[in-house]
CSV table of C-alpha atoms and ligand atoms in Angstrom, one decimal:
chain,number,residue,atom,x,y,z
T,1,UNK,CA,-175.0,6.4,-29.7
T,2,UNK,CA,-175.7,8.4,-33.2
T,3,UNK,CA,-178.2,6.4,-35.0
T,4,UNK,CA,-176.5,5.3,-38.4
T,5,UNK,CA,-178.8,6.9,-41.4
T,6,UNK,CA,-179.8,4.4,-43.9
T,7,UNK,CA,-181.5,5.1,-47.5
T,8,UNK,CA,-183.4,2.5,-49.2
T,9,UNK,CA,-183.4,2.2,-52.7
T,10,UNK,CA,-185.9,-0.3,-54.2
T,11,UNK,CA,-187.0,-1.0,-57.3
T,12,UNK,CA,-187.1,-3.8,-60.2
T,13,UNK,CA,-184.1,-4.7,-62.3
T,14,UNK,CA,-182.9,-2.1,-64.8
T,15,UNK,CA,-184.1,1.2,-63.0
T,16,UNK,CA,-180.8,2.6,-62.8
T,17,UNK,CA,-180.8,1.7,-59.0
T,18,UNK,CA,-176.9,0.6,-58.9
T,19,UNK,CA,-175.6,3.4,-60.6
T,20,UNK,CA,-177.6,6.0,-58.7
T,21,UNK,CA,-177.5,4.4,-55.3
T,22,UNK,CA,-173.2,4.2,-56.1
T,23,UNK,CA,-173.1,8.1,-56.9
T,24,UNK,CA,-175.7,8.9,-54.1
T,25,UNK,CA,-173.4,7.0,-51.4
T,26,UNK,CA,-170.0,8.8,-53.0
T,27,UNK,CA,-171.8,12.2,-52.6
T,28,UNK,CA,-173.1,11.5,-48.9
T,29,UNK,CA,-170.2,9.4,-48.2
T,30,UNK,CA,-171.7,6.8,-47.0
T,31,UNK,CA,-171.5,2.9,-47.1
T,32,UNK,CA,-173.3,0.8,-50.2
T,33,UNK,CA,-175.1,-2.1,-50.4
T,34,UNK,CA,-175.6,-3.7,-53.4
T,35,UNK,CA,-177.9,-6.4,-52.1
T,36,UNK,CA,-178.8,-8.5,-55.6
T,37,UNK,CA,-174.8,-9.1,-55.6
T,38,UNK,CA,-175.5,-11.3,-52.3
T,39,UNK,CA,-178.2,-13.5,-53.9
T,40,UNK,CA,-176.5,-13.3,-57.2
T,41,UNK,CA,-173.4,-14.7,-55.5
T,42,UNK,CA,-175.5,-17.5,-53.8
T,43,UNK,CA,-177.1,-18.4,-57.5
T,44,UNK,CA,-173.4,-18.6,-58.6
T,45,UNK,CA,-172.2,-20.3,-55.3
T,46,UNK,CA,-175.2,-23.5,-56.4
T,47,UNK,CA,-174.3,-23.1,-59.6
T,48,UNK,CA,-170.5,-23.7,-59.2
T,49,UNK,CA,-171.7,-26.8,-56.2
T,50,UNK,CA,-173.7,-28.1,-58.6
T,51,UNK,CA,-176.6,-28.1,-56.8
T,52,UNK,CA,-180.1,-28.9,-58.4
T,53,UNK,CA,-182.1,-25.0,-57.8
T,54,UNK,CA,-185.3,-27.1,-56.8
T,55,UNK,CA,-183.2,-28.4,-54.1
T,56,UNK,CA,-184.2,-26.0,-51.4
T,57,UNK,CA,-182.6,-27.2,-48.4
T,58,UNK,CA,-178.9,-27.8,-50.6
T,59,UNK,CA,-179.5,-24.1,-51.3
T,60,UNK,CA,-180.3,-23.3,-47.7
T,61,UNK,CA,-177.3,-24.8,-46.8
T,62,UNK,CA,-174.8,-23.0,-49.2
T,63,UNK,CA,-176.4,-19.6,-48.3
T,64,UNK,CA,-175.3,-20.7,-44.7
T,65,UNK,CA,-172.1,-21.8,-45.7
T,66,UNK,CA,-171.3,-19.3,-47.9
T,67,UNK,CA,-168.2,-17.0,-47.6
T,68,UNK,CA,-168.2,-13.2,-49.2
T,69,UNK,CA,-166.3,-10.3,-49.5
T,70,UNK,CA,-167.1,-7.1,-50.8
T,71,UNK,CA,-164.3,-5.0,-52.2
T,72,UNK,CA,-165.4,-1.3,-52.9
T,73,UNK,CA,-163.0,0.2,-55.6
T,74,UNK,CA,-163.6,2.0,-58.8
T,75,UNK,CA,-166.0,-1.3,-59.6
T,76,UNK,CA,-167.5,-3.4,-56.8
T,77,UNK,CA,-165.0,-6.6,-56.6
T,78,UNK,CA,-166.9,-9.8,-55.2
T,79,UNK,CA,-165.0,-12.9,-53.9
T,80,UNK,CA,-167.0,-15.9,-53.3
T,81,UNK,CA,-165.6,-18.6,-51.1
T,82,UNK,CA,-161.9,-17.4,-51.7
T,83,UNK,CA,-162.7,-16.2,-55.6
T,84,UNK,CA,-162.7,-13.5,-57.7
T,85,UNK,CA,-166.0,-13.8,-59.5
T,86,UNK,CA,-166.4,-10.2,-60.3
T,87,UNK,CA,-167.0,-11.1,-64.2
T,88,UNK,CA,-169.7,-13.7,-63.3
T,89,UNK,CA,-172.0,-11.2,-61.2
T,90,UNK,CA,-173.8,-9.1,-63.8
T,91,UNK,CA,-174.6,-11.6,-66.5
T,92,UNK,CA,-178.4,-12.4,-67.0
T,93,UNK,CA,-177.8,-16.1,-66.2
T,94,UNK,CA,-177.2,-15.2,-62.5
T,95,UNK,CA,-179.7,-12.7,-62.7
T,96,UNK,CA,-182.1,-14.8,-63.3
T,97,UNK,CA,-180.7,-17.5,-61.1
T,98,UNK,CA,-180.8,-15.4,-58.3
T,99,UNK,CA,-184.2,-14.9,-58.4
T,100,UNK,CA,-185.3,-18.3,-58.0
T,101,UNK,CA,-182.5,-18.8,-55.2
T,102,UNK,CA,-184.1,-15.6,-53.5
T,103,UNK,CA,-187.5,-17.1,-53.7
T,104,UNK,CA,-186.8,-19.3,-50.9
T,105,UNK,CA,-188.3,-17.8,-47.4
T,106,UNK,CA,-185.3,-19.6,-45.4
T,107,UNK,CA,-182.6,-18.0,-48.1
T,108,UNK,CA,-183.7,-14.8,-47.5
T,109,UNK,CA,-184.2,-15.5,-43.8
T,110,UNK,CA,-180.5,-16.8,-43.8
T,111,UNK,CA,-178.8,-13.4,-45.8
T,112,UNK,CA,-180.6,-11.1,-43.5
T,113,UNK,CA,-178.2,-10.6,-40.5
T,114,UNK,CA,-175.7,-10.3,-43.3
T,115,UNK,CA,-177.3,-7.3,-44.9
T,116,UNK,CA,-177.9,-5.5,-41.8
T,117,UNK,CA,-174.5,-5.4,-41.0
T,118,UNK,CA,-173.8,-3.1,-43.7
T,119,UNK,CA,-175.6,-0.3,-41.5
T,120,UNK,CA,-172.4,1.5,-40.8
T,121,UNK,CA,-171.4,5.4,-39.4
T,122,UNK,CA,-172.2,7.7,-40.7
T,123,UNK,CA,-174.9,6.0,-43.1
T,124,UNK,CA,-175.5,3.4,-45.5
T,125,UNK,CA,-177.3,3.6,-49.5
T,126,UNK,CA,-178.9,0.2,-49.8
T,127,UNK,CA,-180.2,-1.1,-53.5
T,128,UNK,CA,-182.3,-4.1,-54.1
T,129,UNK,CA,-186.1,-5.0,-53.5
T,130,UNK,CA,-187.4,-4.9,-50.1
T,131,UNK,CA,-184.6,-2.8,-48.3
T,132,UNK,CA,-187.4,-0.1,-47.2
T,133,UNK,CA,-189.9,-3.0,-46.8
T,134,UNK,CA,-188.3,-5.7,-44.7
T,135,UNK,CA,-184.6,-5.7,-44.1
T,136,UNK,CA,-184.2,-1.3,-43.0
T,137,UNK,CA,-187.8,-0.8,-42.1
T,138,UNK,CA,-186.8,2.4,-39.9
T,139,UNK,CA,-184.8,3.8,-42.9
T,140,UNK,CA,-185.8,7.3,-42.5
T,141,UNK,CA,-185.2,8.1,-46.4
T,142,UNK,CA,-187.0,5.7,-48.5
T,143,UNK,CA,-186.9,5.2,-52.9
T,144,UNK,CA,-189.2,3.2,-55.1
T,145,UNK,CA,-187.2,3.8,-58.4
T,146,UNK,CA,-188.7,2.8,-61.7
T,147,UNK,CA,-188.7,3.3,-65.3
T,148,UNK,CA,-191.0,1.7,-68.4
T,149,UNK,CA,-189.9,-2.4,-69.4
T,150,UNK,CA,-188.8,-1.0,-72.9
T,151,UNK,CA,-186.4,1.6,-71.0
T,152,UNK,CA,-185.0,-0.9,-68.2
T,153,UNK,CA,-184.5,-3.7,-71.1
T,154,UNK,CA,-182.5,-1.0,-73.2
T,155,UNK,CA,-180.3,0.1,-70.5
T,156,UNK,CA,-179.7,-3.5,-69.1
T,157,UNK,CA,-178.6,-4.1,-73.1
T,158,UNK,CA,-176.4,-1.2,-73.3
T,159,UNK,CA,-174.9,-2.2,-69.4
T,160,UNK,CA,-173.3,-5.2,-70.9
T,161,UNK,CA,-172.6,-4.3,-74.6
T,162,UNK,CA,-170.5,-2.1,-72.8
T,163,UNK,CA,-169.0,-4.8,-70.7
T,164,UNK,CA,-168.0,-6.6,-73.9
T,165,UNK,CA,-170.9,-9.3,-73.4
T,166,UNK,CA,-172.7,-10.6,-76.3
T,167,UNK,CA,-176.6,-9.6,-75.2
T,168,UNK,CA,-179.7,-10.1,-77.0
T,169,UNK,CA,-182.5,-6.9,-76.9
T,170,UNK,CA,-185.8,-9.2,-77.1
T,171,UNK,CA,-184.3,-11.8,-75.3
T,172,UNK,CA,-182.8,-9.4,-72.3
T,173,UNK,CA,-186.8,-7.9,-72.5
T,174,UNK,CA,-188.5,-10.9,-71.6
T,175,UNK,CA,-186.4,-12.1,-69.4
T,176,UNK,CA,-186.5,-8.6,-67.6
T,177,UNK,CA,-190.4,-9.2,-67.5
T,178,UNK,CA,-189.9,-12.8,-66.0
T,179,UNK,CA,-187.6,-11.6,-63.6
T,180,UNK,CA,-190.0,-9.0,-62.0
T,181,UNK,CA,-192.8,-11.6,-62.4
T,182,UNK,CA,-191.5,-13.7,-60.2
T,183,UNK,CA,-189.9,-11.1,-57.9
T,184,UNK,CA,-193.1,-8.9,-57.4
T,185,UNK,CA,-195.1,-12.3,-56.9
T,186,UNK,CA,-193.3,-14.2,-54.8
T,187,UNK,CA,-195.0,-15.0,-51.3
T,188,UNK,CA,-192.0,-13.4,-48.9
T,189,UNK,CA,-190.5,-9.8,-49.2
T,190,UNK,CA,-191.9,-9.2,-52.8
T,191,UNK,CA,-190.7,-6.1,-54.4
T,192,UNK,CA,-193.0,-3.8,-53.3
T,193,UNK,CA,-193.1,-0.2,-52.9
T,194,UNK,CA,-192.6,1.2,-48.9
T,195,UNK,CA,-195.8,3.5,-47.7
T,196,UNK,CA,-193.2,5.6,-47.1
T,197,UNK,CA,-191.1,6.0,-50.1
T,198,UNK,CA,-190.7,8.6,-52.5
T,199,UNK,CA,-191.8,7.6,-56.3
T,200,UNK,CA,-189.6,7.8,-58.9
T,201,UNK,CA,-190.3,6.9,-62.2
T,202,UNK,CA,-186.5,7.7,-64.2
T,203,UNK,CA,-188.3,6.6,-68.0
T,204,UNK,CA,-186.9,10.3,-68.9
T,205,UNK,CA,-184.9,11.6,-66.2
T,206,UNK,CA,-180.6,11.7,-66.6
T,207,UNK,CA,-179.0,10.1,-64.1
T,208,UNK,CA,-177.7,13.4,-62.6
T,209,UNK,CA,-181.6,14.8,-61.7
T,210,UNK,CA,-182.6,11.4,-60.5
T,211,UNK,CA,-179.8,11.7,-58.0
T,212,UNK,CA,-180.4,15.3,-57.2
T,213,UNK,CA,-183.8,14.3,-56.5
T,214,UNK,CA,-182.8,11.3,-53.8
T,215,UNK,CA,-180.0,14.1,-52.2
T,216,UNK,CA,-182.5,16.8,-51.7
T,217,UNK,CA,-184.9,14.1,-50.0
T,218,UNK,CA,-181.8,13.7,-47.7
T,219,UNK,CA,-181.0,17.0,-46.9
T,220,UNK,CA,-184.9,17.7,-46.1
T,221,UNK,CA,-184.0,15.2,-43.3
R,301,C5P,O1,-180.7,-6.2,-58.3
R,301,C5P,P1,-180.2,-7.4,-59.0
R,301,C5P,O2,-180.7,-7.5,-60.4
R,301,C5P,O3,-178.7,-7.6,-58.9
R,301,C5P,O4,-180.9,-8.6,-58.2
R,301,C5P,C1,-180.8,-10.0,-58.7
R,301,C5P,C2,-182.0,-10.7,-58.2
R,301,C5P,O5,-181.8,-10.9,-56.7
R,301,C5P,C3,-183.4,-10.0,-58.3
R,301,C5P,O6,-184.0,-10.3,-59.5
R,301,C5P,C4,-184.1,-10.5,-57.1
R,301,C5P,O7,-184.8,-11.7,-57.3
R,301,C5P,C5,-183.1,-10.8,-56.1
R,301,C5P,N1,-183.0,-9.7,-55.0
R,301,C5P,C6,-183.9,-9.8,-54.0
R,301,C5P,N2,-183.9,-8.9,-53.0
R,301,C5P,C7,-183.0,-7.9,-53.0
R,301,C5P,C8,-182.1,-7.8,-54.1
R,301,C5P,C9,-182.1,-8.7,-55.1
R,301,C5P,O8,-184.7,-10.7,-54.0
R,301,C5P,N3,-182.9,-7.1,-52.0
């Protein structure tokens, strides 16, 4: 059997990661991952339960239970349990929910199998924070993709201004920081950078070279 190829792109929130690793996959034709959807669906999944997020084993339990399907069109569509919660996905509030929900060792222990069965022929871009580390450690093509805080907070301001949500700039900044506090400190799959990934810091790269760059790392094979 053909191995399926898989590249990794990691980094913290606001890189540009989903809108590189979307054009990447179109031009490879491949499958995409967008792995913070799962945990931001599982943030919005308590949320809607009403469970307490310092009630681990509730959380656990929904992340078991929970029911998802990915719909790739022009935008990713995401139905949660039987609904359409597209709209809810990129707002900070789940953002920030789903990093305390993906905190938890057993969450993330729990969503594994259903990230790995993304890895489909003939290859699959995956974006998130420990896709190179822990979940496709045999990736054979591997990204860290960065830019400064000011950068990633202007983008993430501009992503949903455009989206027609009300956002804040120094409000959307700190929380940014917060968010890759706690993502890069937590004690299970942190986001880390992969020995074996390629560096990218996209402060003043376009889009377009930052995905030139990732193509030409997969046509080196
Ligand atoms: O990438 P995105 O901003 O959608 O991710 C939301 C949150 O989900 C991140 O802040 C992170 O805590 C968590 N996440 C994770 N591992 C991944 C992807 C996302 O822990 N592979």
């Amino acid at each position: 059997m053909m191995a399926v190829a898989v590249l990794t792109i990691d980094g913290p929130s606001g890189a540009g990661k989903g809108t590189v690793s979307r054009l990447a996959a179109k031009r490879l034709g491949w499958h995409y991952l967008d792995s913070g959807s799962i945990y931001r669906s599982l943030a919005l999944a308590v949320s809607k339960q009403g469970i307490d997020l310092a009630d681990e084993a509730a959380i656990v339990r929904a992340a078991e239970a929970m029911r998802l399907e990915f719909e790739c069109g022009e935008e990713l569509t995401v139905r949660l349990n039987g609904q359409d919660v597209t709209a809810e996905i990129p707002l900070e509030s789940t953002g920030n929910r789903a990093s305390t929900v993906a905190a938890i060792p057993e969450v993330r222990r729990v969503l594994l199998q259903k990230q790995r069965d993304f890895k489909q022929s003939p290859g699959l871009v995956a974006d998130g924070r420990d896709m190179g580390t822990v979940v496709f450690p045999e990736a054979p093509f591997k990204v860290f993709l960065t830019a400064s805080a000011s950068e990633r907070a202007m983008r993430r301001y501009k992503q949903l201004k455009e989206k027609g949500i009300d956002a804040n700039l120094a409000r959307i900044t700190n929380e940014i920081e917060e968010r890759d506090r706690r993502d890069r400190e937590r004690a299970t799959a942190p986001l880390a950078m992969a020995s074996d990934a390629l560096f990218l810091d996209s402060s003043d790269m376009t889009i377009d070279s930052v995905v030139e760059e990732i193509l030409n790392l997969v046509r080196k094979g």
